[in-house]
Coordinates of N, CA and C in Angstrom, one line a residue:
X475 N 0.8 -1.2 0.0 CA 0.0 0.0 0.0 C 0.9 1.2 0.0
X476 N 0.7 2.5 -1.0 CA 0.7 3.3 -0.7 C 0.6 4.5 0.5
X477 N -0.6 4.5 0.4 CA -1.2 5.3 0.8 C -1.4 4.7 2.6
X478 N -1.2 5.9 3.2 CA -0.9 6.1 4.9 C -2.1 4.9 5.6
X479 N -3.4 5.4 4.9 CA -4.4 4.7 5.2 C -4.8 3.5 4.5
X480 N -5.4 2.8 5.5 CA -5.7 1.7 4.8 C -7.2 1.9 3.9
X481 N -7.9 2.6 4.3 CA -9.0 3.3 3.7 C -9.0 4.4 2.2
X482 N -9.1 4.2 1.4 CA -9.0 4.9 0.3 C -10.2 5.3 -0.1
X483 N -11.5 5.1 -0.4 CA -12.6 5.1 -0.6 C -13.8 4.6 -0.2
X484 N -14.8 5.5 -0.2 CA -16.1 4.5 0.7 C -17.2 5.0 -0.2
X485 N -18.3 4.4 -0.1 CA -19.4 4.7 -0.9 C -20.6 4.3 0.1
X486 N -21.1 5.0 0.3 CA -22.7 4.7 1.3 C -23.7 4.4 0.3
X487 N -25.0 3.4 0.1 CA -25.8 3.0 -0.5 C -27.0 4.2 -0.5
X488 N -27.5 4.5 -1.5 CA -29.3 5.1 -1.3 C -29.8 4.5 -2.3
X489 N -31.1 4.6 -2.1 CA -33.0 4.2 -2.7 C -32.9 5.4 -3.1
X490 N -32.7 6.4 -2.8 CA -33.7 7.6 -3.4 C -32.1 8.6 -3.5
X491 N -32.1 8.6 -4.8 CA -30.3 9.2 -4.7 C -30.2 10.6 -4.5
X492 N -31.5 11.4 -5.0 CA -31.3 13.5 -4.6 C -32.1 13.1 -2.9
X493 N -32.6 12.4 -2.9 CA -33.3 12.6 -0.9 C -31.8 12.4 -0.2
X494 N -30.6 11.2 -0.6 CA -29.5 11.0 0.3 C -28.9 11.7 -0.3
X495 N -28.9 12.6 -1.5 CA -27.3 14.0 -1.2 C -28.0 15.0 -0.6
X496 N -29.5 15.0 -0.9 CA -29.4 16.6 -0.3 C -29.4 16.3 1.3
X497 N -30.0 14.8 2.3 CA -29.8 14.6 3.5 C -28.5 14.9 3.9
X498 N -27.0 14.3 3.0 CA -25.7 14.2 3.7 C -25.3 16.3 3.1
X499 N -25.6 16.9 2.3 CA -25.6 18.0 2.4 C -26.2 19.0 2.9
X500 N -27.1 18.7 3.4 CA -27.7 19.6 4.7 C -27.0 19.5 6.2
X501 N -26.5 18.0 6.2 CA -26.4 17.3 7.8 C -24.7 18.1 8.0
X502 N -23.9 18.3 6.7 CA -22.5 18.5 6.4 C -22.4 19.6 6.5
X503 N -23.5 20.6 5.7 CA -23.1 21.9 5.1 C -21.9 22.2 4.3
X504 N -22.4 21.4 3.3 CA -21.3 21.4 2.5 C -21.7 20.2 1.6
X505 N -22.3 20.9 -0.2 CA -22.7 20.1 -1.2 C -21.9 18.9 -1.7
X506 N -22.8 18.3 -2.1 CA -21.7 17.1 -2.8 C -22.0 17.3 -4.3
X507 N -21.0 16.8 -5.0 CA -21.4 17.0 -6.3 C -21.7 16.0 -6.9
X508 N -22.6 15.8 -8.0 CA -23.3 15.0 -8.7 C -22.8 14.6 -9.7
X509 N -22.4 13.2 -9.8 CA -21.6 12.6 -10.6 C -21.8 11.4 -11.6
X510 N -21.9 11.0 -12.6 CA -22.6 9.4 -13.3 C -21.2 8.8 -13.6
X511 N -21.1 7.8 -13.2 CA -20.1 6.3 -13.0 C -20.4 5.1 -13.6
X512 N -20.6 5.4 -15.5 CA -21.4 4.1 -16.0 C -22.4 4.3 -15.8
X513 N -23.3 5.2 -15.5 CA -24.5 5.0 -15.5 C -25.1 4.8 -13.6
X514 N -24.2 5.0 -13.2 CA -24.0 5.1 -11.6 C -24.2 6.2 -11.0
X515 N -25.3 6.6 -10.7 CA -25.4 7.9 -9.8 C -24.4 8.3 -8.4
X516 N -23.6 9.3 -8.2 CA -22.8 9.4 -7.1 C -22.8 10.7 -6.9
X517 N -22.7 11.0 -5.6 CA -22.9 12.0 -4.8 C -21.4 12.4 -4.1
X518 N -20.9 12.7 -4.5 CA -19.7 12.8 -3.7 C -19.3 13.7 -3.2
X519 N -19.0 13.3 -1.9 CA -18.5 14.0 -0.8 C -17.4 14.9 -1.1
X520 N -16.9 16.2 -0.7 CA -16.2 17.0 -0.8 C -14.4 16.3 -0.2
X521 N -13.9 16.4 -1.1 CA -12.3 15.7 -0.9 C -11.2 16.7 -1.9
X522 N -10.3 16.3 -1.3 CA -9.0 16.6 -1.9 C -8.2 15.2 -2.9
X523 N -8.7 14.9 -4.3 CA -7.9 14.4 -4.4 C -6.5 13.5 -4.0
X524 N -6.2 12.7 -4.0 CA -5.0 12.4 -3.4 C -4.1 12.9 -2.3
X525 N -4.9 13.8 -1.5 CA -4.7 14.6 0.0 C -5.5 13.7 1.0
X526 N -6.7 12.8 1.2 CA -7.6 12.5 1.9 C -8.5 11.6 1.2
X527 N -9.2 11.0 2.0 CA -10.5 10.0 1.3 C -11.1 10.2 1.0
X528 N -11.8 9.9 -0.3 CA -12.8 10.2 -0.8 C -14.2 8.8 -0.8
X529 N -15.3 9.5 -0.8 CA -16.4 8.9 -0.8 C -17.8 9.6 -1.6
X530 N -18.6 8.8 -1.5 CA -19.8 9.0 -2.1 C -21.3 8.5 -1.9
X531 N -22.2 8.9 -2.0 CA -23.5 8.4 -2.2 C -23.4 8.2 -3.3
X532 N -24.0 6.7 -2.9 CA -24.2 5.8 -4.5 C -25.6 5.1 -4.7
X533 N -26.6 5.4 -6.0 CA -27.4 4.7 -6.2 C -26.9 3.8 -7.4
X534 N -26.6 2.4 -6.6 CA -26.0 1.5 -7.3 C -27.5 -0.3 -6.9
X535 N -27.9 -0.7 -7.7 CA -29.4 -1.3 -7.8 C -28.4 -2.6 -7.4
X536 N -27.0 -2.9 -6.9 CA -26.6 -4.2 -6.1 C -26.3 -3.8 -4.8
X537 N -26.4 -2.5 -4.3 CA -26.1 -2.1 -3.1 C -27.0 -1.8 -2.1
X538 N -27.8 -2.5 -1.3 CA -28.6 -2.1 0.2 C -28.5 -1.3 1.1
X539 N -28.6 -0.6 1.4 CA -28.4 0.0 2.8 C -28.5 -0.7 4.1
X540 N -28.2 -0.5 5.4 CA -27.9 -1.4 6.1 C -27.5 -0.7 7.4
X541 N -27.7 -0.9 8.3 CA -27.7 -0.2 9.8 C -27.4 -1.8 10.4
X542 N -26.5 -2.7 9.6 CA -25.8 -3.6 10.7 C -24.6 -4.0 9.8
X543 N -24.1 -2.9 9.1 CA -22.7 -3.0 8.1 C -21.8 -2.8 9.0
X544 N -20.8 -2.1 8.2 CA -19.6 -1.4 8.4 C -19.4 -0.7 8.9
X545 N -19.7 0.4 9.6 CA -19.7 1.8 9.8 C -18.5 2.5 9.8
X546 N -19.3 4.0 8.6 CA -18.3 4.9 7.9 C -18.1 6.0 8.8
X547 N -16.9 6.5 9.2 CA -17.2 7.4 10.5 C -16.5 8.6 9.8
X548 N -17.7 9.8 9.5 CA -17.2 11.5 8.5 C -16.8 11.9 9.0
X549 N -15.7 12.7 8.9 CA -14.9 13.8 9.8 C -15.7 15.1 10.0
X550 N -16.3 15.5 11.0 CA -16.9 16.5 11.7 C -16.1 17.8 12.1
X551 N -14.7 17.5 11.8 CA -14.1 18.6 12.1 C -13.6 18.8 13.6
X552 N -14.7 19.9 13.7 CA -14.7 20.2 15.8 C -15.5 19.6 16.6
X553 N -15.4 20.0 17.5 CA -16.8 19.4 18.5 C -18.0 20.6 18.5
X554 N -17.8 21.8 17.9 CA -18.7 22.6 17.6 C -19.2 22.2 16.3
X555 N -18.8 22.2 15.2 CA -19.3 21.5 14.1 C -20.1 20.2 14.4
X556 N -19.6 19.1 14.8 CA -20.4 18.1 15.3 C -21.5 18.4 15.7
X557 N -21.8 19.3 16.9 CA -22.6 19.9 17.8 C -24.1 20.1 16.6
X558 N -23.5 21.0 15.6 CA -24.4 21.5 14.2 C -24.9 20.2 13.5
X559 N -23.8 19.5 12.9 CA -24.2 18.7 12.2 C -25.4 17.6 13.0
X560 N -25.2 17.5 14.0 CA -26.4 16.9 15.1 C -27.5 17.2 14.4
X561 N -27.7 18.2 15.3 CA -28.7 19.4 15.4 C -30.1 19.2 13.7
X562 N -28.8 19.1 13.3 CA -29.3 19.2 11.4 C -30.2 18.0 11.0
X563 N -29.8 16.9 11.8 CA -29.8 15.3 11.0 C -31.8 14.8 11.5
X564 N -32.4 15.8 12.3 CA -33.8 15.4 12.5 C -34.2 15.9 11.6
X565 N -34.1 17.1 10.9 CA -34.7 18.5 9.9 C -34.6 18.0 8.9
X566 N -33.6 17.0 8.5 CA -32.9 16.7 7.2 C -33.9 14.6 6.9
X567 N -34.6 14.4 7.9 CA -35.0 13.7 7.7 C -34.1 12.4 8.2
X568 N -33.5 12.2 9.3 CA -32.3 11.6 9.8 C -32.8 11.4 11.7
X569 N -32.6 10.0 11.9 CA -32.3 10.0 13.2 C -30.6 9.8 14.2
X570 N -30.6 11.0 15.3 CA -29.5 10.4 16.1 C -29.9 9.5 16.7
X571 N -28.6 8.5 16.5 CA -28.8 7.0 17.1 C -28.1 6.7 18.8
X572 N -26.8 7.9 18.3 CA -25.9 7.9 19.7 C -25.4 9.2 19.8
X573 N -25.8 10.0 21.0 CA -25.5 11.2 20.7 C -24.1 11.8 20.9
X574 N -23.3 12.8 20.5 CA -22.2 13.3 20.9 C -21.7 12.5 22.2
X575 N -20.5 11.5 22.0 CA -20.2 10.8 22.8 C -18.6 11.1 23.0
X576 N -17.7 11.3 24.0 CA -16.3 11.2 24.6 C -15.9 10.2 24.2
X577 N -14.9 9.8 23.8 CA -14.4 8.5 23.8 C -12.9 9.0 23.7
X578 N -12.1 9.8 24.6 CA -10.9 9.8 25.2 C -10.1 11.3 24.3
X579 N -8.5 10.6 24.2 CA -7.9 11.8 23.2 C -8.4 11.5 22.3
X580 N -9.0 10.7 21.6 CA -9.7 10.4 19.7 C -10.8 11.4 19.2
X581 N -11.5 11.9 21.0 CA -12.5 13.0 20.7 C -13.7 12.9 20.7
X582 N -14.6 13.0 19.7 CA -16.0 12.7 19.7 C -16.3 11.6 18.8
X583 N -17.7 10.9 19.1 CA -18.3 9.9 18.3 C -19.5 10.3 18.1
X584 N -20.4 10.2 17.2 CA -21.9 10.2 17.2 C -22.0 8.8 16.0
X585 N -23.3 8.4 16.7 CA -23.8 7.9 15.6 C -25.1 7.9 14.6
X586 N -25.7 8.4 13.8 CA -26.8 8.4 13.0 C -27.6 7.3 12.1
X587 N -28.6 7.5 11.8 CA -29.4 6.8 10.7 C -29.7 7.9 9.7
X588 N -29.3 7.3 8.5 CA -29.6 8.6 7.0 C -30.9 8.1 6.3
X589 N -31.4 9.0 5.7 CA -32.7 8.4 5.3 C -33.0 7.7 4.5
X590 N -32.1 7.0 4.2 CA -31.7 5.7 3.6 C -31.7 4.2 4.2
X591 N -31.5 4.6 5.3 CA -31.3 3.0 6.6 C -30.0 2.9 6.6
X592 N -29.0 4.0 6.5 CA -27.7 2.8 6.5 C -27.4 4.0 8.4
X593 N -26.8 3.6 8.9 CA -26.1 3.7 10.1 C -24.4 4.4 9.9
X594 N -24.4 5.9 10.0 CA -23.0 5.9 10.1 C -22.5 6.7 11.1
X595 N -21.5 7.2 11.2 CA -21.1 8.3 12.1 C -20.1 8.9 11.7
X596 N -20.2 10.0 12.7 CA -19.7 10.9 13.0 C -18.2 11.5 13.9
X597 N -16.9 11.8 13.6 CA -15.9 11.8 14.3 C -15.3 13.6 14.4
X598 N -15.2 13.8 15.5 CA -14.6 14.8 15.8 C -13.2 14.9 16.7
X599 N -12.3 14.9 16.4 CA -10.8 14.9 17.0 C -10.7 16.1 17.8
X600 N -9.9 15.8 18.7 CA -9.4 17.2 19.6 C -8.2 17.4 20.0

């Protein structure tokens, strides 16, 4: 491997592909842009090229959503950001599953449900 991380790319599943960008763009503040992959709808998350990971909302017709996967944990930045992005995820059609939680020097955790079914979270470092 290259690359520092062992993570290079992630893709979260939707059913309804503008309901889950405009959910993860509201909950973010901060658009994703709209992308076709083959004929693959993708929502992708705001990244730096080959500086950071990139990811995306994907309406891909072999992929489910799922709230007992993997879980993808998005960088929230601060603990004030976090705090927002909370805040956002009822309005946006989203339940908190585990709210702003401590979990040591690593910082913050939350966990969500997107209105999709899939289960992810939320990470804020300090």
């Amino acid at each position: 491997m290259t690359n520092a991380s062992a993570l290079t790319w992630f893709e979260i599943p939707a059913i309804d592909f503008d309901r889950a960008v405009d959910f993860y763009s509201t909950v973010l503040g901060k658009s994703l842009s709209k992308e076709d992959f083959n004929g693959i709808p993708n929502g992708i998350f705001p990244y730096e090229p080959g500086k950071g990971i990139g990811g995306a909302v994907v309406k891909n017709e072999e992929y489910t959503p799922s709230m007992n996967a993997a879980i993808i944990y998005l960088d929230a930045g601060s603990e004030d950001a976090l705090d927002a992005m909370l805040n956002r995820v009822p309005d946006a059609g989203g339940t908190v599953l585990m709210p702003k939680t401590h979990i040591g020097d690593p910082g913050y955790i939350a966990l969500i449900a997107d209105t999709e079914g899939n289960r992810v979270g939320f990470n804020a470092q300090v």
